Amino acid sequence: MLAPFGHGLWTAVAGAVLLRMTATDLDRSLFAQGYIPQPTSQQEHLFTLFSVGGLVLVTPVRLGWLRSLARREPDTHPIHTP
């Protein structure tokens, strides 16, 4: 349920970091005019690092949450619906 929000947020953060660390004035002016400049080699490497790094950080949290759900004891008083 939160996946689309999380993906969009992570993409926005990675894009903002890439543009802030490696953008030039020429890139900014072209982007403002509607042109998408070609990424530099450094930008490509940073994007890959953040994309893979995000997955590496989030995966153990999700696996831990899934493991905690699997270890839960079933409810002793199940709710019966008519």
PDB file of N, CA, C and O in Angstrom:
ATOM      1  N   MET A   1       0.820  -1.178   0.000  1.00  0.00           N
ATOM      2  CA  MET A   1       0.000   0.000   0.000  1.00  0.00           C
ATOM      3  C   MET A   1       0.880   1.265   0.000  1.00  0.00           C
ATOM      4  O   MET A   1       0.541   2.243  -0.641  1.00  0.00           O
ATOM      5  N   LEU A   2       1.995   1.219   0.688  1.00  0.00           N
ATOM      6  CA  LEU A   2       2.875   2.385   0.739  1.00  0.00           C
ATOM      7  C   LEU A   2       3.937   2.374  -0.351  1.00  0.00           C
ATOM      8  O   LEU A   2       4.678   3.339  -0.496  1.00  0.00           O
ATOM      9  N   ALA A   3       4.014   1.297  -1.122  1.00  0.00           N
ATOM     10  CA  ALA A   3       5.069   1.161  -2.131  1.00  0.00           C
ATOM     11  C   ALA A   3       5.088   2.305  -3.143  1.00  0.00           C
ATOM     12  O   ALA A   3       6.164   2.844  -3.423  1.00  0.00           O
ATOM     13  N   PRO A   4       3.951   2.709  -3.721  1.00  0.00           N
ATOM     14  CA  PRO A   4       4.027   3.814  -4.689  1.00  0.00           C
ATOM     15  C   PRO A   4       4.534   5.108  -4.058  1.00  0.00           C
ATOM     16  O   PRO A   4       5.330   5.820  -4.653  1.00  0.00           O
ATOM     17  N   PHE A   5       4.109   5.394  -2.843  1.00  0.00           N
ATOM     18  CA  PHE A   5       4.572   6.596  -2.156  1.00  0.00           C
ATOM     19  C   PHE A   5       6.068   6.505  -1.860  1.00  0.00           C
ATOM     20  O   PHE A   5       6.816   7.442  -2.099  1.00  0.00           O
ATOM     21  N   GLY A   6       6.495   5.353  -1.336  1.00  0.00           N
ATOM     22  CA  GLY A   6       7.911   5.172  -1.001  1.00  0.00           C
ATOM     23  C   GLY A   6       8.807   5.251  -2.225  1.00  0.00           C
ATOM     24  O   GLY A   6       9.871   5.867  -2.195  1.00  0.00           O
ATOM     25  N   HIS A   7       8.364   4.637  -3.330  1.00  0.00           N
ATOM     26  CA  HIS A   7       9.163   4.665  -4.547  1.00  0.00           C
ATOM     27  C   HIS A   7       9.276   6.097  -5.076  1.00  0.00           C
ATOM     28  O   HIS A   7      10.358   6.538  -5.450  1.00  0.00           O
ATOM     29  N   GLY A   8       8.145   6.798  -5.101  1.00  0.00           N
ATOM     30  CA  GLY A   8       8.169   8.182  -5.582  1.00  0.00           C
ATOM     31  C   GLY A   8       9.031   9.077  -4.705  1.00  0.00           C
ATOM     32  O   GLY A   8       9.779   9.916  -5.205  1.00  0.00           O
ATOM     33  N   LEU A   9       8.934   8.882  -3.411  1.00  0.00           N
ATOM     34  CA  LEU A   9       9.723   9.684  -2.480  1.00  0.00           C
ATOM     35  C   LEU A   9      11.212   9.401  -2.644  1.00  0.00           C
ATOM     36  O   LEU A   9      12.032  10.314  -2.704  1.00  0.00           O
ATOM     37  N   TRP A  10      11.568   8.115  -2.738  1.00  0.00           N
ATOM     38  CA  TRP A  10      12.979   7.742  -2.882  1.00  0.00           C
ATOM     39  C   TRP A  10      13.544   8.272  -4.192  1.00  0.00           C
ATOM     40  O   TRP A  10      14.673   8.753  -4.258  1.00  0.00           O
ATOM     41  N   THR A  11      12.752   8.213  -5.272  1.00  0.00           N
ATOM     42  CA  THR A  11      13.200   8.726  -6.561  1.00  0.00           C
ATOM     43  C   THR A  11      13.410  10.236  -6.493  1.00  0.00           C
ATOM     44  O   THR A  11      14.389  10.756  -7.030  1.00  0.00           O
ATOM     45  N   ALA A  12      12.514  10.945  -5.824  1.00  0.00           N
ATOM     46  CA  ALA A  12      12.648  12.392  -5.685  1.00  0.00           C
ATOM     47  C   ALA A  12      13.889  12.752  -4.880  1.00  0.00           C
ATOM     48  O   ALA A  12      14.629  13.676  -5.238  1.00  0.00           O
ATOM     49  N   VAL A  13      14.145  12.023  -3.812  1.00  0.00           N
ATOM     50  CA  VAL A  13      15.333  12.300  -2.983  1.00  0.00           C
ATOM     51  C   VAL A  13      16.609  12.036  -3.781  1.00  0.00           C
ATOM     52  O   VAL A  13      17.539  12.849  -3.784  1.00  0.00           O
ATOM     53  N   ALA A  14      16.654  10.900  -4.476  1.00  0.00           N
ATOM     54  CA  ALA A  14      17.846  10.574  -5.273  1.00  0.00           C
ATOM     55  C   ALA A  14      18.063  11.607  -6.373  1.00  0.00           C
ATOM     56  O   ALA A  14      19.192  12.054  -6.610  1.00  0.00           O
ATOM     57  N   GLY A  15      16.982  12.014  -7.051  1.00  0.00           N
ATOM     58  CA  GLY A  15      17.104  13.018  -8.103  1.00  0.00           C
ATOM     59  C   GLY A  15      17.576  14.357  -7.561  1.00  0.00           C
ATOM     60  O   GLY A  15      18.424  15.032  -8.175  1.00  0.00           O
ATOM     61  N   ALA A  16      17.044  14.766  -6.431  1.00  0.00           N
ATOM     62  CA  ALA A  16      17.447  16.041  -5.830  1.00  0.00           C
ATOM     63  C   ALA A  16      18.918  16.023  -5.431  1.00  0.00           C
ATOM     64  O   ALA A  16      19.646  16.992  -5.654  1.00  0.00           O
ATOM     65  N   VAL A  17      19.360  14.920  -4.871  1.00  0.00           N
ATOM     66  CA  VAL A  17      20.772  14.814  -4.467  1.00  0.00           C
ATOM     67  C   VAL A  17      21.670  14.836  -5.688  1.00  0.00           C
ATOM     68  O   VAL A  17      22.701  15.518  -5.708  1.00  0.00           O
ATOM     69  N   LEU A  18      21.283  14.104  -6.729  1.00  0.00           N
ATOM     70  CA  LEU A  18      22.106  14.080  -7.940  1.00  0.00           C
ATOM     71  C   LEU A  18      22.208  15.467  -8.577  1.00  0.00           C
ATOM     72  O   LEU A  18      23.291  15.895  -8.969  1.00  0.00           O
ATOM     73  N   LEU A  19      21.085  16.157  -8.689  1.00  0.00           N
ATOM     74  CA  LEU A  19      21.117  17.483  -9.310  1.00  0.00           C
ATOM     75  C   LEU A  19      21.856  18.493  -8.444  1.00  0.00           C
ATOM     76  O   LEU A  19      22.551  19.365  -8.951  1.00  0.00           O
ATOM     77  N   ARG A  20      21.709  18.390  -7.128  1.00  0.00           N
ATOM     78  CA  ARG A  20      22.361  19.345  -6.221  1.00  0.00           C
ATOM     79  C   ARG A  20      23.868  19.140  -6.211  1.00  0.00           C
ATOM     80  O   ARG A  20      24.628  20.101  -6.195  1.00  0.00           O
ATOM     81  N   MET A  21      24.369  17.845  -6.243  1.00  0.00           N
ATOM     82  CA  MET A  21      25.815  17.606  -6.104  1.00  0.00           C
ATOM     83  C   MET A  21      26.557  17.792  -7.408  1.00  0.00           C
ATOM     84  O   MET A  21      27.728  18.144  -7.406  1.00  0.00           O
ATOM     85  N   THR A  22      25.892  17.515  -8.554  1.00  0.00           N
ATOM     86  CA  THR A  22      26.655  17.438  -9.794  1.00  0.00           C
ATOM     87  C   THR A  22      26.132  18.345 -10.913  1.00  0.00           C
ATOM     88  O   THR A  22      26.667  18.328 -12.003  1.00  0.00           O
ATOM     89  N   ALA A  23      25.081  19.114 -10.675  1.00  0.00           N
ATOM     90  CA  ALA A  23      24.515  19.949 -11.733  1.00  0.00           C
ATOM     91  C   ALA A  23      25.364  21.198 -11.961  1.00  0.00           C
ATOM     92  O   ALA A  23      25.977  21.729 -11.050  1.00  0.00           O
ATOM     93  N   THR A  24      25.379  21.649 -13.208  1.00  0.00           N
ATOM     94  CA  THR A  24      26.069  22.889 -13.552  1.00  0.00           C
ATOM     95  C   THR A  24      25.019  23.938 -13.887  1.00  0.00           C
ATOM     96  O   THR A  24      23.840  23.641 -14.052  1.00  0.00           O
ATOM     97  N   ASP A  25      25.458  25.193 -14.031  1.00  0.00           N
ATOM     98  CA  ASP A  25      24.521  26.262 -14.389  1.00  0.00           C
ATOM     99  C   ASP A  25      23.888  26.007 -15.755  1.00  0.00           C
ATOM    100  O   ASP A  25      22.724  26.302 -15.979  1.00  0.00           O
ATOM    101  N   LEU A  26      24.673  25.440 -16.683  1.00  0.00           N
ATOM    102  CA  LEU A  26      24.145  25.128 -18.007  1.00  0.00           C
ATOM    103  C   LEU A  26      23.039  24.080 -17.909  1.00  0.00           C
ATOM    104  O   LEU A  26      21.989  24.218 -18.538  1.00  0.00           O
ATOM    105  N   ASP A  27      23.247  23.051 -17.089  1.00  0.00           N
ATOM    106  CA  ASP A  27      22.228  22.024 -16.909  1.00  0.00           C
ATOM    107  C   ASP A  27      20.945  22.626 -16.352  1.00  0.00           C
ATOM    108  O   ASP A  27      19.853  22.283 -16.797  1.00  0.00           O
ATOM    109  N   ARG A  28      21.064  23.513 -15.392  1.00  0.00           N
ATOM    110  CA  ARG A  28      19.884  24.135 -14.785  1.00  0.00           C
ATOM    111  C   ARG A  28      19.119  24.984 -15.795  1.00  0.00           C
ATOM    112  O   ARG A  28      17.894  24.977 -15.833  1.00  0.00           O
ATOM    113  N   SER A  29      19.835  25.736 -16.617  1.00  0.00           N
ATOM    114  CA  SER A  29      19.144  26.591 -17.589  1.00  0.00           C
ATOM    115  C   SER A  29      18.457  25.744 -18.659  1.00  0.00           C
ATOM    116  O   SER A  29      17.347  26.063 -19.085  1.00  0.00           O
ATOM    117  N   LEU A  30      19.085  24.656 -19.110  1.00  0.00           N
ATOM    118  CA  LEU A  30      18.446  23.771 -20.089  1.00  0.00           C
ATOM    119  C   LEU A  30      17.222  23.097 -19.488  1.00  0.00           C
ATOM    120  O   LEU A  30      16.189  22.964 -20.152  1.00  0.00           O
ATOM    121  N   PHE A  31      17.327  22.684 -18.235  1.00  0.00           N
ATOM    122  CA  PHE A  31      16.205  22.020 -17.568  1.00  0.00           C
ATOM    123  C   PHE A  31      15.032  22.980 -17.407  1.00  0.00           C
ATOM    124  O   PHE A  31      13.887  22.609 -17.591  1.00  0.00           O
ATOM    125  N   ALA A  32      15.315  24.240 -17.111  1.00  0.00           N
ATOM    126  CA  ALA A  32      14.262  25.241 -16.963  1.00  0.00           C
ATOM    127  C   ALA A  32      13.548  25.495 -18.288  1.00  0.00           C
ATOM    128  O   ALA A  32      12.373  25.848 -18.312  1.00  0.00           O
ATOM    129  N   GLN A  33      14.242  25.310 -19.408  1.00  0.00           N
ATOM    130  CA  GLN A  33      13.640  25.503 -20.725  1.00  0.00           C
ATOM    131  C   GLN A  33      12.897  24.260 -21.215  1.00  0.00           C
ATOM    132  O   GLN A  33      12.318  24.269 -22.284  1.00  0.00           O
ATOM    133  N   GLY A  34      12.953  23.189 -20.469  1.00  0.00           N
ATOM    134  CA  GLY A  34      12.240  21.978 -20.855  1.00  0.00           C
ATOM    135  C   GLY A  34      13.121  20.916 -21.481  1.00  0.00           C
ATOM    136  O   GLY A  34      12.625  19.868 -21.897  1.00  0.00           O
ATOM    137  N   TYR A  35      14.405  21.159 -21.586  1.00  0.00           N
ATOM    138  CA  TYR A  35      15.320  20.165 -22.131  1.00  0.00           C
ATOM    139  C   TYR A  35      15.865  19.307 -21.000  1.00  0.00           C
ATOM    140  O   TYR A  35      16.182  19.804 -19.936  1.00  0.00           O
ATOM    141  N   ILE A  36      16.001  18.026 -21.255  1.00  0.00           N
ATOM    142  CA  ILE A  36      16.579  17.132 -20.260  1.00  0.00           C
ATOM    143  C   ILE A  36      18.025  16.877 -20.657  1.00  0.00           C
ATOM    144  O   ILE A  36      18.288  16.232 -21.674  1.00  0.00           O
ATOM    145  N   PRO A  37      18.983  17.403 -19.895  1.00  0.00           N
ATOM    146  CA  PRO A  37      20.391  17.203 -20.241  1.00  0.00           C
ATOM    147  C   PRO A  37      20.810  15.755 -20.023  1.00  0.00           C
ATOM    148  O   PRO A  37      20.219  15.031 -19.228  1.00  0.00           O
ATOM    149  N   GLN A  38      21.821  15.334 -20.737  1.00  0.00           N
ATOM    150  CA  GLN A  38      22.358  13.986 -20.579  1.00  0.00           C
ATOM    151  C   GLN A  38      23.127  13.904 -19.264  1.00  0.00           C
ATOM    152  O   GLN A  38      23.895  14.808 -18.931  1.00  0.00           O
ATOM    153  N   PRO A  39      22.935  12.822 -18.496  1.00  0.00           N
ATOM    154  CA  PRO A  39      23.650  12.700 -17.218  1.00  0.00           C
ATOM    155  C   PRO A  39      25.143  12.468 -17.442  1.00  0.00           C
ATOM    156  O   PRO A  39      25.546  11.845 -18.426  1.00  0.00           O
ATOM    157  N   THR A  40      25.906  12.974 -16.501  1.00  0.00           N
ATOM    158  CA  THR A  40      27.348  12.727 -16.544  1.00  0.00           C
ATOM    159  C   THR A  40      27.628  11.341 -15.983  1.00  0.00           C
ATOM    160  O   THR A  40      26.760  10.696 -15.388  1.00  0.00           O
ATOM    161  N   SER A  41      28.832  10.894 -16.154  1.00  0.00           N
ATOM    162  CA  SER A  41      29.232   9.585 -15.620  1.00  0.00           C
ATOM    163  C   SER A  41      29.100   9.574 -14.095  1.00  0.00           C
ATOM    164  O   SER A  41      28.651   8.587 -13.509  1.00  0.00           O
ATOM    165  N   GLN A  42      29.467  10.680 -13.452  1.00  0.00           N
ATOM    166  CA  GLN A  42      29.349  10.777 -11.997  1.00  0.00           C
ATOM    167  C   GLN A  42      27.892  10.687 -11.561  1.00  0.00           C
ATOM    168  O   GLN A  42      27.564  10.022 -10.579  1.00  0.00           O
ATOM    169  N   GLN A  43      26.990  11.350 -12.290  1.00  0.00           N
ATOM    170  CA  GLN A  43      25.567  11.289 -11.967  1.00  0.00           C
ATOM    171  C   GLN A  43      25.029   9.870 -12.121  1.00  0.00           C
ATOM    172  O   GLN A  43      24.224   9.419 -11.313  1.00  0.00           O
ATOM    173  N   GLU A  44      25.456   9.172 -13.156  1.00  0.00           N
ATOM    174  CA  GLU A  44      25.013   7.787 -13.354  1.00  0.00           C
ATOM    175  C   GLU A  44      25.459   6.899 -12.197  1.00  0.00           C
ATOM    176  O   GLU A  44      24.698   6.079 -11.698  1.00  0.00           O
ATOM    177  N   HIS A  45      26.710   7.075 -11.765  1.00  0.00           N
ATOM    178  CA  HIS A  45      27.223   6.263 -10.657  1.00  0.00           C
ATOM    179  C   HIS A  45      26.493   6.587  -9.348  1.00  0.00           C
ATOM    180  O   HIS A  45      26.175   5.682  -8.573  1.00  0.00           O
ATOM    181  N   LEU A  46      26.242   7.863  -9.096  1.00  0.00           N
ATOM    182  CA  LEU A  46      25.530   8.232  -7.875  1.00  0.00           C
ATOM    183  C   LEU A  46      24.097   7.708  -7.879  1.00  0.00           C
ATOM    184  O   LEU A  46      23.596   7.234  -6.857  1.00  0.00           O
ATOM    185  N   PHE A  47      23.430   7.773  -9.030  1.00  0.00           N
ATOM    186  CA  PHE A  47      22.067   7.263  -9.113  1.00  0.00           C
ATOM    187  C   PHE A  47      22.037   5.761  -8.823  1.00  0.00           C
ATOM    188  O   PHE A  47      21.193   5.280  -8.066  1.00  0.00           O
ATOM    189  N   THR A  48      22.982   5.031  -9.393  1.00  0.00           N
ATOM    190  CA  THR A  48      23.065   3.587  -9.136  1.00  0.00           C
ATOM    191  C   THR A  48      23.346   3.317  -7.668  1.00  0.00           C
ATOM    192  O   THR A  48      22.718   2.442  -7.057  1.00  0.00           O
ATOM    193  N   LEU A  49      24.266   4.073  -7.076  1.00  0.00           N
ATOM    194  CA  LEU A  49      24.592   3.901  -5.663  1.00  0.00           C
ATOM    195  C   LEU A  49      23.376   4.123  -4.780  1.00  0.00           C
ATOM    196  O   LEU A  49      23.068   3.314  -3.899  1.00  0.00           O
ATOM    197  N   PHE A  50      22.633   5.208  -5.030  1.00  0.00           N
ATOM    198  CA  PHE A  50      21.464   5.500  -4.197  1.00  0.00           C
ATOM    199  C   PHE A  50      20.333   4.511  -4.436  1.00  0.00           C
ATOM    200  O   PHE A  50      19.624   4.141  -3.508  1.00  0.00           O
ATOM    201  N   SER A  51      20.149   4.082  -5.674  1.00  0.00           N
ATOM    202  CA  SER A  51      19.080   3.118  -5.965  1.00  0.00           C
ATOM    203  C   SER A  51      19.350   1.782  -5.274  1.00  0.00           C
ATOM    204  O   SER A  51      18.490   1.240  -4.584  1.00  0.00           O
ATOM    205  N   VAL A  52      20.542   1.266  -5.457  1.00  0.00           N
ATOM    206  CA  VAL A  52      20.896  -0.015  -4.843  1.00  0.00           C
ATOM    207  C   VAL A  52      21.031   0.146  -3.333  1.00  0.00           C
ATOM    208  O   VAL A  52      20.587  -0.710  -2.567  1.00  0.00           O
ATOM    209  N   GLY A  53      21.627   1.248  -2.891  1.00  0.00           N
ATOM    210  CA  GLY A  53      21.777   1.486  -1.458  1.00  0.00           C
ATOM    211  C   GLY A  53      20.440   1.569  -0.739  1.00  0.00           C
ATOM    212  O   GLY A  53      20.282   1.063   0.369  1.00  0.00           O
ATOM    213  N   GLY A  54      19.456   2.182  -1.377  1.00  0.00           N
ATOM    214  CA  GLY A  54      18.118   2.250  -0.785  1.00  0.00           C
ATOM    215  C   GLY A  54      17.508   0.873  -0.618  1.00  0.00           C
ATOM    216  O   GLY A  54      16.917   0.569   0.424  1.00  0.00           O
ATOM    217  N   LEU A  55      17.666   0.043  -1.635  1.00  0.00           N
ATOM    218  CA  LEU A  55      17.143  -1.322  -1.534  1.00  0.00           C
ATOM    219  C   LEU A  55      17.870  -2.113  -0.443  1.00  0.00           C
ATOM    220  O   LEU A  55      17.251  -2.876   0.301  1.00  0.00           O
ATOM    221  N   VAL A  56      19.164  -1.917  -0.337  1.00  0.00           N
ATOM    222  CA  VAL A  56      19.952  -2.626   0.680  1.00  0.00           C
ATOM    223  C   VAL A  56      19.532  -2.194   2.082  1.00  0.00           C
ATOM    224  O   VAL A  56      19.491  -3.010   3.004  1.00  0.00           O
ATOM    225  N   LEU A  57      19.190  -0.932   2.255  1.00  0.00           N
ATOM    226  CA  LEU A  57      18.764  -0.458   3.572  1.00  0.00           C
ATOM    227  C   LEU A  57      17.338  -0.871   3.919  1.00  0.00           C
ATOM    228  O   LEU A  57      17.041  -1.168   5.076  1.00  0.00           O
ATOM    229  N   VAL A  58      16.455  -0.890   2.944  1.00  0.00           N
ATOM    230  CA  VAL A  58      15.046  -1.168   3.208  1.00  0.00           C
ATOM    231  C   VAL A  58      14.765  -2.667   3.323  1.00  0.00           C
ATOM    232  O   VAL A  58      13.913  -3.076   4.115  1.00  0.00           O
ATOM    233  N   THR A  59      15.483  -3.490   2.588  1.00  0.00           N
ATOM    234  CA  THR A  59      15.204  -4.930   2.568  1.00  0.00           C
ATOM    235  C   THR A  59      15.310  -5.586   3.941  1.00  0.00           C
ATOM    236  O   THR A  59      14.413  -6.339   4.327  1.00  0.00           O
ATOM    237  N   PRO A  60      16.358  -5.360   4.739  1.00  0.00           N
ATOM    238  CA  PRO A  60      16.400  -5.997   6.065  1.00  0.00           C
ATOM    239  C   PRO A  60      15.250  -5.565   6.968  1.00  0.00           C
ATOM    240  O   PRO A  60      14.734  -6.371   7.744  1.00  0.00           O
ATOM    241  N   VAL A  61      14.831  -4.314   6.858  1.00  0.00           N
ATOM    242  CA  VAL A  61      13.706  -3.851   7.669  1.00  0.00           C
ATOM    243  C   VAL A  61      12.434  -4.603   7.285  1.00  0.00           C
ATOM    244  O   VAL A  61      11.686  -5.076   8.138  1.00  0.00           O
ATOM    245  N   ARG A  62      12.204  -4.732   5.996  1.00  0.00           N
ATOM    246  CA  ARG A  62      11.010  -5.446   5.534  1.00  0.00           C
ATOM    247  C   ARG A  62      11.065  -6.924   5.896  1.00  0.00           C
ATOM    248  O   ARG A  62      10.050  -7.505   6.283  1.00  0.00           O
ATOM    249  N   LEU A  63      12.231  -7.537   5.775  1.00  0.00           N
ATOM    250  CA  LEU A  63      12.353  -8.956   6.141  1.00  0.00           C
ATOM    251  C   LEU A  63      12.143  -9.155   7.642  1.00  0.00           C
ATOM    252  O   LEU A  63      11.523 -10.136   8.062  1.00  0.00           O
ATOM    253  N   GLY A  64      12.653  -8.239   8.452  1.00  0.00           N
ATOM    254  CA  GLY A  64      12.431  -8.321   9.891  1.00  0.00           C
ATOM    255  C   GLY A  64      10.966  -8.188  10.247  1.00  0.00           C
ATOM    256  O   GLY A  64      10.449  -8.909  11.107  1.00  0.00           O
ATOM    257  N   TRP A  65      10.280  -7.280   9.579  1.00  0.00           N
ATOM    258  CA  TRP A  65       8.845  -7.102   9.815  1.00  0.00           C
ATOM    259  C   TRP A  65       8.078  -8.356   9.400  1.00  0.00           C
ATOM    260  O   TRP A  65       7.214  -8.832  10.137  1.00  0.00           O
ATOM    261  N   LEU A  66       8.432  -8.924   8.259  1.00  0.00           N
ATOM    262  CA  LEU A  66       7.781 -10.147   7.798  1.00  0.00           C
ATOM    263  C   LEU A  66       8.043 -11.303   8.760  1.00  0.00           C
ATOM    264  O   LEU A  66       7.141 -12.075   9.086  1.00  0.00           O
ATOM    265  N   ARG A  67       9.266 -11.408   9.257  1.00  0.00           N
ATOM    266  CA  ARG A  67       9.607 -12.460  10.216  1.00  0.00           C
ATOM    267  C   ARG A  67       8.813 -12.291  11.508  1.00  0.00           C
ATOM    268  O   ARG A  67       8.342 -13.263  12.095  1.00  0.00           O
ATOM    269  N   SER A  68       8.629 -11.041  11.956  1.00  0.00           N
ATOM    270  CA  SER A  68       7.856 -10.815  13.181  1.00  0.00           C
ATOM    271  C   SER A  68       6.394 -11.195  12.980  1.00  0.00           C
ATOM    272  O   SER A  68       5.748 -11.686  13.906  1.00  0.00           O
ATOM    273  N   LEU A  69       5.858 -10.971  11.794  1.00  0.00           N
ATOM    274  CA  LEU A  69       4.483 -11.376  11.510  1.00  0.00           C
ATOM    275  C   LEU A  69       4.348 -12.900  11.495  1.00  0.00           C
ATOM    276  O   LEU A  69       3.353 -13.446  11.952  1.00  0.00           O
ATOM    277  N   ALA A  70       5.360 -13.584  10.965  1.00  0.00           N
ATOM    278  CA  ALA A  70       5.312 -15.043  10.875  1.00  0.00           C
ATOM    279  C   ALA A  70       5.432 -15.693  12.255  1.00  0.00           C
ATOM    280  O   ALA A  70       4.889 -16.776  12.480  1.00  0.00           O
ATOM    281  N   ARG A  71       6.111 -15.037  13.173  1.00  0.00           N
ATOM    282  CA  ARG A  71       6.307 -15.612  14.511  1.00  0.00           C
ATOM    283  C   ARG A  71       5.142 -15.351  15.457  1.00  0.00           C
ATOM    284  O   ARG A  71       5.094 -15.900  16.546  1.00  0.00           O
ATOM    285  N   ARG A  72       4.233 -14.488  15.070  1.00  0.00           N
ATOM    286  CA  ARG A  72       3.088 -14.179  15.938  1.00  0.00           C
ATOM    287  C   ARG A  72       2.237 -15.414  16.169  1.00  0.00           C
ATOM    288  O   ARG A  72       2.030 -16.223  15.276  1.00  0.00           O
ATOM    289  N   GLU A  73       1.725 -15.499  17.380  1.00  0.00           N
ATOM    290  CA  GLU A  73       0.808 -16.592  17.683  1.00  0.00           C
ATOM    291  C   GLU A  73      -0.575 -16.225  17.149  1.00  0.00           C
ATOM    292  O   GLU A  73      -0.966 -15.060  17.184  1.00  0.00           O
ATOM    293  N   PRO A  74      -1.300 -17.213  16.671  1.00  0.00           N
ATOM    294  CA  PRO A  74      -2.649 -16.897  16.190  1.00  0.00           C
ATOM    295  C   PRO A  74      -3.533 -16.435  17.345  1.00  0.00           C
ATOM    296  O   PRO A  74      -3.295 -16.763  18.506  1.00  0.00           O
ATOM    297  N   ASP A  75      -4.536 -15.664  17.013  1.00  0.00           N
ATOM    298  CA  ASP A  75      -5.466 -15.178  18.037  1.00  0.00           C
ATOM    299  C   ASP A  75      -6.141 -16.360  18.715  1.00  0.00           C
ATOM    300  O   ASP A  75      -6.585 -17.316  18.085  1.00  0.00           O
ATOM    301  N   THR A  76      -6.264 -16.271  20.033  1.00  0.00           N
ATOM    302  CA  THR A  76      -6.918 -17.363  20.788  1.00  0.00           C
ATOM    303  C   THR A  76      -8.423 -17.224  20.735  1.00  0.00           C
ATOM    304  O   THR A  76      -9.139 -18.176  20.980  1.00  0.00           O
ATOM    305  N   HIS A  77      -8.921 -16.041  20.483  1.00  0.00           N
ATOM    306  CA  HIS A  77     -10.361 -15.799  20.402  1.00  0.00           C
ATOM    307  C   HIS A  77     -10.694 -15.239  19.017  1.00  0.00           C
ATOM    308  O   HIS A  77     -10.844 -14.034  18.864  1.00  0.00           O
ATOM    309  N   PRO A  78     -10.810 -16.110  18.054  1.00  0.00           N
ATOM    310  CA  PRO A  78     -11.121 -15.577  16.713  1.00  0.00           C
ATOM    311  C   PRO A  78     -12.521 -14.987  16.671  1.00  0.00           C
ATOM    312  O   PRO A  78     -13.418 -15.408  17.401  1.00  0.00           O
ATOM    313  N   ILE A  79     -12.686 -14.006  15.865  1.00  0.00           N
ATOM    314  CA  ILE A  79     -13.968 -13.356  15.704  1.00  0.00           C
ATOM    315  C   ILE A  79     -14.756 -14.122  14.638  1.00  0.00           C
ATOM    316  O   ILE A  79     -14.274 -14.305  13.528  1.00  0.00           O
ATOM    317  N   HIS A  80     -15.936 -14.572  14.987  1.00  0.00           N
ATOM    318  CA  HIS A  80     -16.782 -15.288  14.049  1.00  0.00           C
ATOM    319  C   HIS A  80     -17.837 -14.328  13.508  1.00  0.00           C
ATOM    320  O   HIS A  80     -18.546 -13.695  14.272  1.00  0.00           O
ATOM    321  N   THR A  81     -17.928 -14.253  12.222  1.00  0.00           N
ATOM    322  CA  THR A  81     -18.966 -13.408  11.638  1.00  0.00           C
ATOM    323  C   THR A  81     -20.137 -14.264  11.226  1.00  0.00           C
ATOM    324  O   THR A  81     -19.972 -15.406  10.782  1.00  0.00           O
ATOM    325  N   PRO A  82     -21.341 -13.760  11.379  1.00  0.00           N
ATOM    326  CA  PRO A  82     -22.525 -14.550  11.017  1.00  0.00           C
ATOM    327  C   PRO A  82     -22.683 -14.695   9.518  1.00  0.00           C
ATOM    328  O   PRO A  82     -22.204 -14.021   8.739  1.00  0.00           O
TER     329      PRO A  82
END
